[in-house]
mmCIF file of C-alpha atoms in Angstrom:
data_model
loop_
_atom_site.group_PDB
_atom_site.id
_atom_site.type_symbol
_atom_site.label_atom_id
_atom_site.label_comp_id
_atom_site.label_asym_id
_atom_site.label_seq_id
_atom_site.Cartn_x
_atom_site.Cartn_y
_atom_site.Cartn_z
ATOM 1 C CA MET S 1 -31.748 -3.108 -11.906
ATOM 2 C CA SER S 2 -31.160 -6.561 -10.424
ATOM 3 C CA SER S 3 -33.989 -9.003 -9.980
ATOM 4 C CA GLY S 4 -33.509 -9.213 -6.210
ATOM 5 C CA ASN S 5 -32.304 -12.814 -6.270
ATOM 6 C CA ASN S 6 -28.728 -11.905 -5.339
ATOM 7 C CA SER S 7 -29.284 -13.110 -1.782
ATOM 8 C CA GLN S 8 -29.904 -16.615 -3.132
ATOM 9 C CA GLN S 9 -26.867 -16.725 -5.411
ATOM 10 C CA PRO S 10 -23.683 -18.179 -3.926
ATOM 11 C CA SER S 11 -20.976 -15.622 -3.220
ATOM 12 C CA LEU S 12 -17.225 -16.121 -3.316
ATOM 13 C CA VAL S 13 -16.706 -13.315 -0.811
ATOM 14 C CA GLY S 14 -19.416 -14.671 1.480
ATOM 15 C CA GLY S 15 -17.969 -18.158 1.196
ATOM 16 C CA HIS S 16 -14.494 -16.959 2.111
ATOM 17 C CA ALA S 17 -15.870 -14.989 5.066
ATOM 18 C CA GLU S 18 -17.749 -18.048 6.286
ATOM 19 C CA TYR S 19 -14.617 -20.181 5.904
ATOM 20 C CA VAL S 20 -12.556 -17.766 8.001
ATOM 21 C CA LYS S 21 -15.309 -17.739 10.647
ATOM 22 C CA GLY S 22 -15.344 -21.545 10.661
ATOM 23 C CA ALA S 23 -11.568 -21.751 10.933
ATOM 24 C CA ALA S 24 -11.651 -19.367 13.901
ATOM 25 C CA GLU S 25 -14.379 -21.388 15.626
ATOM 26 C CA SER S 26 -12.487 -24.615 15.012
ATOM 27 C CA THR S 27 -9.301 -23.106 16.452
ATOM 28 C CA ILE S 28 -11.154 -21.866 19.534
ATOM 29 C CA GLY S 29 -12.567 -25.354 19.960
ATOM 30 C CA SER S 30 -9.118 -26.915 19.700
ATOM 31 C CA VAL S 31 -7.573 -24.463 22.153
ATOM 32 C CA THR S 32 -10.379 -24.736 24.717
ATOM 33 C CA GLY S 33 -11.093 -28.418 24.185
ATOM 34 C CA SER S 34 -14.703 -27.639 23.254
ATOM 35 C CA GLN S 35 -16.053 -30.271 20.875
ATOM 36 C CA ALA S 36 -19.094 -28.069 20.143
ATOM 37 C CA TRP S 37 -16.907 -25.191 18.897
ATOM 38 C CA SER S 38 -14.695 -27.549 16.878
ATOM 39 C CA SER S 39 -17.676 -29.270 15.295
ATOM 40 C CA SER S 40 -19.415 -25.980 14.513
ATOM 41 C CA GLY S 41 -16.247 -24.638 12.911
ATOM 42 C CA GLU S 42 -15.755 -27.710 10.749
ATOM 43 C CA GLN S 43 -19.396 -27.577 9.614
ATOM 44 C CA ALA S 44 -19.067 -23.890 8.730
ATOM 45 C CA LYS S 45 -15.888 -24.569 6.754
ATOM 46 C CA ALA S 46 -17.522 -27.428 4.819
ATOM 47 C CA HIS S 47 -20.552 -25.261 3.979
ATOM 48 C CA ALA S 48 -18.233 -22.430 2.926
ATOM 49 C CA VAL S 49 -16.321 -24.701 0.549
ATOM 50 C CA ASP S 50 -19.610 -25.776 -1.060
ATOM 51 C CA THR S 51 -20.665 -22.121 -1.378
ATOM 52 C CA MET S 52 -17.358 -21.127 -2.972
ATOM 53 C CA LYS S 53 -17.501 -24.053 -5.419
ATOM 54 C CA ALA S 54 -21.041 -23.127 -6.472
ATOM 55 C CA ALA S 55 -20.073 -19.474 -6.886
ATOM 56 C CA GLY S 56 -17.013 -20.398 -8.908
ATOM 57 C CA GLU S 57 -19.044 -22.612 -11.227
ATOM 58 C CA SER S 58 -21.504 -19.816 -11.990
ATOM 59 C CA ARG S 59 -18.792 -17.198 -12.565
ATOM 60 C CA ASP S 60 -17.515 -16.196 -15.998
ATOM 61 C CA ALA S 61 -13.770 -16.013 -15.445
ATOM 62 C CA SER S 62 -13.194 -13.988 -18.601
ATOM 63 C CA SER S 63 -15.252 -11.057 -17.316
ATOM 64 C CA GLN S 64 -15.235 -11.525 -13.538
ATOM 65 C CA GLY S 65 -12.469 -12.095 -11.062
ATOM 66 C CA PHE S 66 -9.337 -10.386 -9.872
ATOM 67 C CA GLY S 67 -6.728 -12.264 -11.898
ATOM 68 C CA GLY S 68 -3.215 -12.335 -10.552
ATOM 69 C CA VAL S 69 -4.192 -10.664 -7.280
ATOM 70 C CA GLU S 70 -6.727 -13.391 -6.543
ATOM 71 C CA GLN S 71 -4.222 -16.049 -7.557
ATOM 72 C CA LYS S 72 -1.509 -14.687 -5.224
ATOM 73 C CA LEU S 73 -3.953 -14.274 -2.322
ATOM 74 C CA GLY S 74 -5.057 -17.860 -2.877
ATOM 75 C CA GLN S 75 -1.462 -19.046 -2.747
ATOM 76 C CA ALA S 76 -0.849 -17.089 0.451
ATOM 77 C CA ALA S 77 -4.040 -18.360 2.079
ATOM 78 C CA GLY S 78 -3.620 -21.924 0.849
ATOM 79 C CA CYS S 79 -6.916 -21.771 -1.049
ATOM 80 C CA GLU S 80 -6.740 -23.879 -4.211
ATOM 81 C CA GLY S 81 -10.020 -22.446 -5.468
ATOM 82 C CA MET S 82 -8.719 -18.878 -5.369
ATOM 83 C CA VAL S 83 -5.534 -19.916 -7.154
ATOM 84 C CA LYS S 84 -7.555 -21.640 -9.874
ATOM 85 C CA GLU S 85 -10.084 -18.797 -10.239
ATOM 86 C CA GLY S 86 -7.324 -16.189 -10.265
ATOM 87 C CA ALA S 87 -5.395 -18.026 -12.969
ATOM 88 C CA ALA S 88 -8.561 -18.388 -15.045
ATOM 89 C CA SER S 89 -9.424 -14.688 -14.787
ATOM 90 C CA LYS S 90 -5.868 -13.379 -15.271
ATOM 91 C CA LYS S 91 -5.662 -10.903 -18.112
ATOM 92 C CA PRO S 92 -3.064 -11.644 -20.802
ATOM 93 C CA GLU S 93 -0.011 -9.408 -20.443
#
């Protein structure tokens, strides 16, 4: 069983979800002219990037990751981290 510390470990999925949330908030702020929404969105995106970097550093690419799928999703989303992590976890053909 796990030690229960999973909530304290950075998560790639959680980081990506937070980034999407931040991007949405930032877009709403831009569309409505609300500096508060824009600022909140940018802060959420910055925190998400830090979370994803920390999660990526603690991940063993040889045994974790989604390989080519993650790499292609990263390319489509414009996420360099996903491209890098996907390439690192890609299984040899």
